[in-house]
Structure formats: structure tokens, C-alpha cells
Amino acid sequence: MTTNRSDGMETRRSLLDAAATIFAAKGFHDTRIVDICRVSGGANMAAVNYHFGSKEKLYVEAWRHAFERSMEAYPPDGGVLPNAPVEDRLRGQILALFHRIMDPTNLDFDIAHKEMANPTGLLSEIMRRSIDPLRAMLVKVVREFLGTHATEEQVQLCEMSIHAQCFFQLLHRRQRKCTPADSPPPVSPASEVGIDALADHIVRFNLAGLRECRRQCAKQVKCQIKGKE
Amino acid sequence: MTTNRSDGMETRRSLLDAAATIFAAKGFHDTRIVDICRVSGGANMAAVNYHFGSKEKLYVEAWRHAFERSMEAYPPDGGVLPNAPVEDRLRGQILALFHRIMDPTNLDFDIAHKEMANPTGLLSEIMRRSIDPLRAMLVKVVREFLGTHATEEQVQLCEMSIHAQCFFQLLHRRQRKCTPADSPPPVSPASEVGIDALADHIVRFNLAGLRECRRQCAKQVKCQIKGKE
Amino acid sequence: MTTNRSDGMETRRSLLDAAATIFAAKGFHDTRIVDICRVSGGANMAAVNYHFGSKEKLYVEAWRHAFERSMEAYPPDGGVLPNAPVEDRLRGQILALFHRIMDPTNLDFDIAHKEMANPTGLLSEIMRRSIDPLRAMLVKVVREFLGTHATEEQVQLCEMSIHAQCFFQLLHRRQRKCTPADSPPPVSPASEVGIDALADHIVRFNLAGLRECRRQCAKQVKCQIKGKE
Amino acid sequence: MTTNRSDGMETRRSLLDAAATIFAAKGFHDTRIVDICRVSGGANMAAVNYHFGSKEKLYVEAWRHAFERSMEAYPPDGGVLPNAPVEDRLRGQILALFHRIMDPTNLDFDIAHKEMANPTGLLSEIMRRSIDPLRAMLVKVVREFLGTHATEEQVQLCEMSIHAQCFFQLLHRRQRKCTPADSPPPVSPASEVGIDALADHIVRFNLAGLRECRRQCAKQVKCQIKGKE
DNA sequence: AATGAATGAGCCTTCATTCAT
DNA sequence: GATGAATGAAGGCTCATTCAT
């Protein structure tokens, strides 16, 4: 540590960065605050308490920090204008989600994943407030894509399929970079595929699924109409 | 305690069950062996070391135990005969995978998920030896479905999409049952959908994606042929 | 420590003794559990947690322990039979209280005093349940001594005076024995007085006060009667 | 903060007041200097060391501060002239002592009590220099009251009895006001008695004791004279 | 003169493991 | 074979104090 007594924000920031990194890598319980301090550049352990009050509050702040960074880097609409065709907007959102997850400097999803695997309950509220609106955006464009005939259930299911495939990359991404000594098992050889090919596949695969679903919806409606006649 | 001195195997068994349950719920590090003993019916803490040598060895045994149970309950081919049409066999495997994950008495996937989130490295080998053959089976039938024109990369990607959607249910399943007081956030309202509708959707959505992929493959080949002419 | 793994009660007992001694000397917050362990004969710090769960629970148990010992050593009636004259019974209770406080092996009053000076709230209930009955006994015999003319307030005040003088010895007692290096100031030279002379004085002084109070009561009643006539 | 840079004495003063209040309430060890700063109106934690050098020195200053205030408010002779009858002067001193203790704005006795309960040794000298003269005054008038026949021991014992009953009110006083949530147990229902009735009782009770003691002295002397004859 | 930042010693607690019976 | 007792390493937190501005 440079023992810079003048700029508390600097220390705070570096602690936050270090915390996000380690919480993302190990989750809340497996993270030692002494490790955070080391990574942060040699801050004193008590500094965490001084700046954040407790390990738990640091955890929440670290997530907020990571989430804000992530949102700045990848606007959820993928840069597609609101008046673009629905398929383009859908593609935009899928790619935004995908790239946000794939970018190794984005730590919010990693932290969130660890939190889901080993819930501490500390992020419950804040994650809901942050993530739900994002999913709502995706749900909305999926609903528009499927058309008015689609039931709410069908919309939710399709959104789930898209989300699942993007989210799944989290597990693979980590295995590509951090494999230090005691390596976790590579779950799939698909991790060798290039990132663009992967993005391409996900978009195409899901659009196909969605179109099939749309056809299905239309058919159901026809049947119902016939049935009523 | 009601310890039956006559039957050490009984204690061993109940420890294994309890361990699988708690490791599945909390992962390795967050699991306290005193909790395992409590759930196991009041076994002494020292019993774990006595029977298994260490917490780590118990962990490995617990996974093996859970995996074997899971495989017995859900044969990976879904009960579809090897000479059935390829689409039927594919559907069989998808459903087998899906239902194995959805069955709350199956703990192997939960443990595996926790292990991927917070790797201990203890299951690396054994998981590879157990899981890789399963994925190979799915990859094989996907390859057959896509036809000979498909590249290996395309096969892997499609298998990933299928796997992702099934695996994703893990996160939702837990949220449906265990929401004790300090609840993690419901990631998606799709958790309200019935299990059969869910299975149906997954099969249909993925078959659509696969067929699209198959068409793509054929087209690519034609182009290549044309290009060569 | 004799590392006697066979007899947990032995360790528990010695911890309890040591805890009572040190809590009595320093109060809850100033007591280091490592000191308790040292005094207890070298027990491991974790042993406190093993046997009692926490420092706080040890504190409560230590008080209970000390109180029970104290009650066994000094029955509150001072050994005077219930059919003895009221003055004898009163003298018996005063002397019992006095000697209980003066006996340096009795630690309950010391702990209670520290608790009153720096309340932790941990002994609230248990002290009330233990001490209130004792005071009630003293109040009862004071009431009997003062006669039916005494108001409840007068009874309470007299009991307070008696109690105060006995209790005050706590402060002096400690100053007689423990004056290690950093000595607290001797509040009064009365500490030089022998214990029997002290007991004698207290009994006589208070009986005089009580008799005066009794006369007062009688006079008041007469006045009231006259006034009504 | 609204710190007035212009007036360091202001801060010093408010720190002293706050310190006296909290040291009186919690004693030395249980007092956090951050709490003192908070109560003091938001002073910086470092201000304590800046103005006083250390927590310990602040402690000593706080006691001196409180003691001086207390002496100004309650002159120890109770306002009775030196040429008044001895009983009046005795009554004056008892009431002065009693009211000094009962006044909740006087903190010196509270601090002294805490110091006696958990001695730090920091106030040894200063308390002796401050308090001993006071007790000497009381002892002197008691000696005069008892007459020349009284032994020094009897004088000391009577002074102790008086002192004890006044001092005992400390314990009750606190319980009347500060009972915040986690309340210490009410030691006696006598705490319900009004302050004037209390003062009245103490004076009367002790005068009775003293007179009895005086009679005793006279008798002893007679016996001794007879014995010598 | 005064303060925000930083520190390190000390404490309680947790927990897997080992020991002696 | 099995268990109650005991252990020690490690972690997070508190808090008075020191530093640099």
C-alpha cells in the first residue's frame, strides 16, 4: 500500500474492485477479506471495516459496483434502436446479454451465480431491483415477437430458453481462464468454439425455436376458432 | 443417542444420505459436518472421520452415492430403444436429462452445480468419468440428427443449447421448494409453469433449433459444392 | 491441563470456578476468556465454547454456580428457628446476609455488583428469580418487627437501610484482599475494623434504627386516632 | 460537521461533558471514545487524543470536571453554619451527601462507583485527594456527636453506616432513569419511594443508630470506671 | 488547529480433526 | 467399534491510536 492517507476514495475503489474480483471467483463464504486486502494493494484488514462496516456490506457494495460497471459497458438493448424491426431488437438484446456474460471483466453475473449457488440472502433485494427490469425487457420483446396469440406461459418459457443458453456460458467461461492447478472439470468441449461462432449459434438457434413457437401459437388459435365454429 | 452399535453400515448409510442432501444444498465449504451428523439422526461428529477419514472423502463418496442413485432412477436413453427413429431417441435423452434434473430426490446435479460454482477440485476426476460418457451419448445422437454435413462444432453447440436449458432448471427448482425465510430472489416467473409443459416446451424448442441447424448445414454444403464447381 | 479426556465434568467444573473468580474480579467485559482458561488449569480457549457455547452463557452459568454455592454455605435465616422471637430472627437474617457478603469465597455478590455497575442484561431474569425471594424474606421479618402500624413504605425503607450497610462491605472487602500493584483507593479506614465488631455494629445500629421507626409508627397512629376523634 | 474552528475550548468542554456522562454510565473500559464523540456533538475521534492525549487522560479530566461541578452545587456542610448544634450540622452533612448522590446531573459519584467496581487505578490519587477530606468532615462531626467516650472504631463504623445508606442510592437512582430496553433488575421496590421521604428516613434512621451508639459508649465507660474502682 | 484515513493488537468464535477411553 | 472431550488454526470484528494533510 502506498499509505496514501489523503485519498480515501482511492482505497475504497481499489477495495471494491478487489472484492468484486474475489467474490466473483469464490463466492461470499469462501472469500477471505485478508485476500481482498492483499489484492487491493496491501490495504489493512481493518480498512474494510472502516470503509464498509463489515464483510457483508462490502459484499453488497461490490455487487452494486460490478453491476453498474456491467450496465455501462453493455446497454441491454445492444445498441439497437427502439424503432428497429422486432427481430433486430430481439437479436440485439440476446447479443447484449451474451456479451455481458462473456466479458471476463464483467463480474456481476459471476457474483450473482455464486449467490444463487450459495445464497447468503444479502443480495436478494438489490438483485431483484436490478435484474428484474432487465428480464422484463427481454420478456417484452419476446412477447412482441411471438405475437398476440402467444400465452404468457409461452412467452416466459421462450425467455427462459434464451436466458438459459446465455447464462450457461458463465460456467464455461470461467473454465477457460482460471484453471489454476486444481482445475474443475471441463463440462463440455464446446468451450473450444470461438466467441463469435457461439454468439451466432445462440441467436440462430433461439430464433428458430421462437419461430416454431410462433407457428405453434398461430395453429392453436386456428384450432380454437374452428372448434368454436 | 439411539445409535445401533450392531450395525455400522446403517450409520454409514445415513451419513451418506445426509451428506448428499446438505452438500447438495450448500456446497462443500458451507457444509458443516456437525449439520450432517444432526440430519443423519444424531451421529457423533467424530463418526464422519471414523467412517470416511475426512470431510473431503465423505464429499466424494456422497457424490458417488448420489450419482449412482440418479443413474438407476433415470436411464439416460429415456427408455427409448436403440432402433427407434433418431428423433425419438433424441427426445428420449432430452427428457431423461430433464427429469433427472427436475427430480428433487436426485442430488447429483445439485452437488455438481455447487462444485462448479465453488470448485474444490475433489470431484474433477470422478465427475469426468461419470458425466462425460453421458454427454457423449447426447452428442452422438445430436450428430446423427444433424446429419453428416454438420461440423463437429455445430454438433457441440447444439448439444450445449440443449444441455443449458435442462441445466438451467436446477436454479429454478431449488427456488420452488426451499425458500426458508431469507429467500433468494426468484429469477423468473417461468418457475410457475408446470413440469410437463416445461418438458414439452424444451423438447419442441430444441427440436426446432436443431432442424434449423440441420437446414443450415445442408445449405452450407450446397454452397460449397457450387463454389467448387 | 492434565489433558484428561475422560471426565468432561471435571473441566466444566474448573472452568466454572475460574470463571466465577474472574467475572467477580473484573466484570463481564473486562474478563478475557483466555484468562479464565489459564486460571482453570490450562484449558483450551475453545473448551469454553465446547462446554458452554459462548462467553455469555458461561457468564450466566458462573453466576448460577456461585449463587448456589453461596446459598448452601449461608442459609438465609442464619440458622435461627422460625419460632424464635422476631428480633432473633431479624438478627439471624442480618448476620447471614453480612457474612455471606464478607466471605471472600462467595462470589455471587461480587458478580452481581459488577453486573449492576456495568449491566449486560444477561443476568436480569436469573438474578431476579434468585435474589428477590431473599429480599422478600428480609422484608417480611422487618414488617413483623415494625408491627402492624408500619406502612409498606416504612418497611421498604428499613429493609433498604439494612441491605445498604451489608452491601457496602462488598466495596471494602475487596480492597482488603486484592490490592495488586495498581490499587484502588481505600474508601474508608473502617476497613481496619475486625469482622465481628463490624457485624456487631451493624446489628445494633440497625436494631436501633428499627426501634425508632417502630416508635414513630406507633406515634403516627395515635395522632391519627386523636385527629379522628 | 458544524465544527467551529474558531473555538477549540468549546470542543474541549463538550468532550468533557460527554465523557463524564458516558464514563458515569458505563465505566472506563465499556466506554467507546467514538460514543463520547458522538454525544459530544459529532467531534472527530482523533479530537480526543488531540485535546487530551489519550483516553486515560480524558478519563481523569472528566472525573475532575464532574467532581468540581458537584462540589459547587452541593457544599458538603449542607449550608448549616459551623456554630449550629451538632445534630443540625450532622443532619446538614447527611442531607448534602444524600442529595449530591441523588442529583442525576452530578456524575462524580457514578464515575467513582464504576471505578470502584472495575478499578483502573487511574483515579486513585486524585480521588483520595478529593474524597478523603469530605469523609473526614463527616467523621469529625460524628465523633463530636458521639462524644468523647466513643472509640475511634465506633466513630468509623457509624460513619460507614451513614455513608453506606447514601451510597446505596446510587444503584437505585440509575435504575429509575436509564432502563433502556435491556434493563438491569430492580433491586428493591424501595425505588418507588419519594426522594423527600427517603431523605427523611435516612436522617431519622441514622440518628437513632447514632444515639444508641452514644448510649452504648456512655455505658461502656461507666462499666470501665466501675471495673477500675 | 483539526480531521479523515489508516493501522495493529487483541478478542471471540467457528470448525475439522485428533485423542483417550 | 464408537464416542465424548479437547484442540489449534484461522477468520472477522472492535477500538484506541497514529499518520499525513
XYZ file of C-alpha atoms in Angstrom, chain C residues 16 23 29 35 53 55 61 67 80 103 105 107 124 138 144 146 149 158 172 185 189 195 198 211 215 229:
26
model
C -16.924 -22.597 36.171
C -16.012 -12.415 36.481
C -16.437 -7.135 29.626
C -7.572 -15.742 31.432
C -21.473 -22.268 23.885
C -18.745 -16.336 26.853
C -23.694 -20.386 34.416
C -25.086 -18.329 43.834
C -32.451 -19.228 63.643
C -16.881 -14.439 52.936
C -15.060 -17.428 48.769
C -18.580 -14.722 44.602
C -31.587 -9.881 34.638
C -35.941 -9.928 54.967
C -43.252 -8.186 61.538
C -42.187 -2.923 62.921
C -48.885 0.112 62.256
C -35.843 -0.002 56.702
C -14.412 -2.721 51.405
C -8.149 3.772 46.966
C -10.422 3.466 57.337
C -15.283 -8.634 61.189
C -18.404 -4.958 62.289
C -36.941 0.524 67.046
C -41.931 4.114 67.882
C -61.651 11.772 67.438
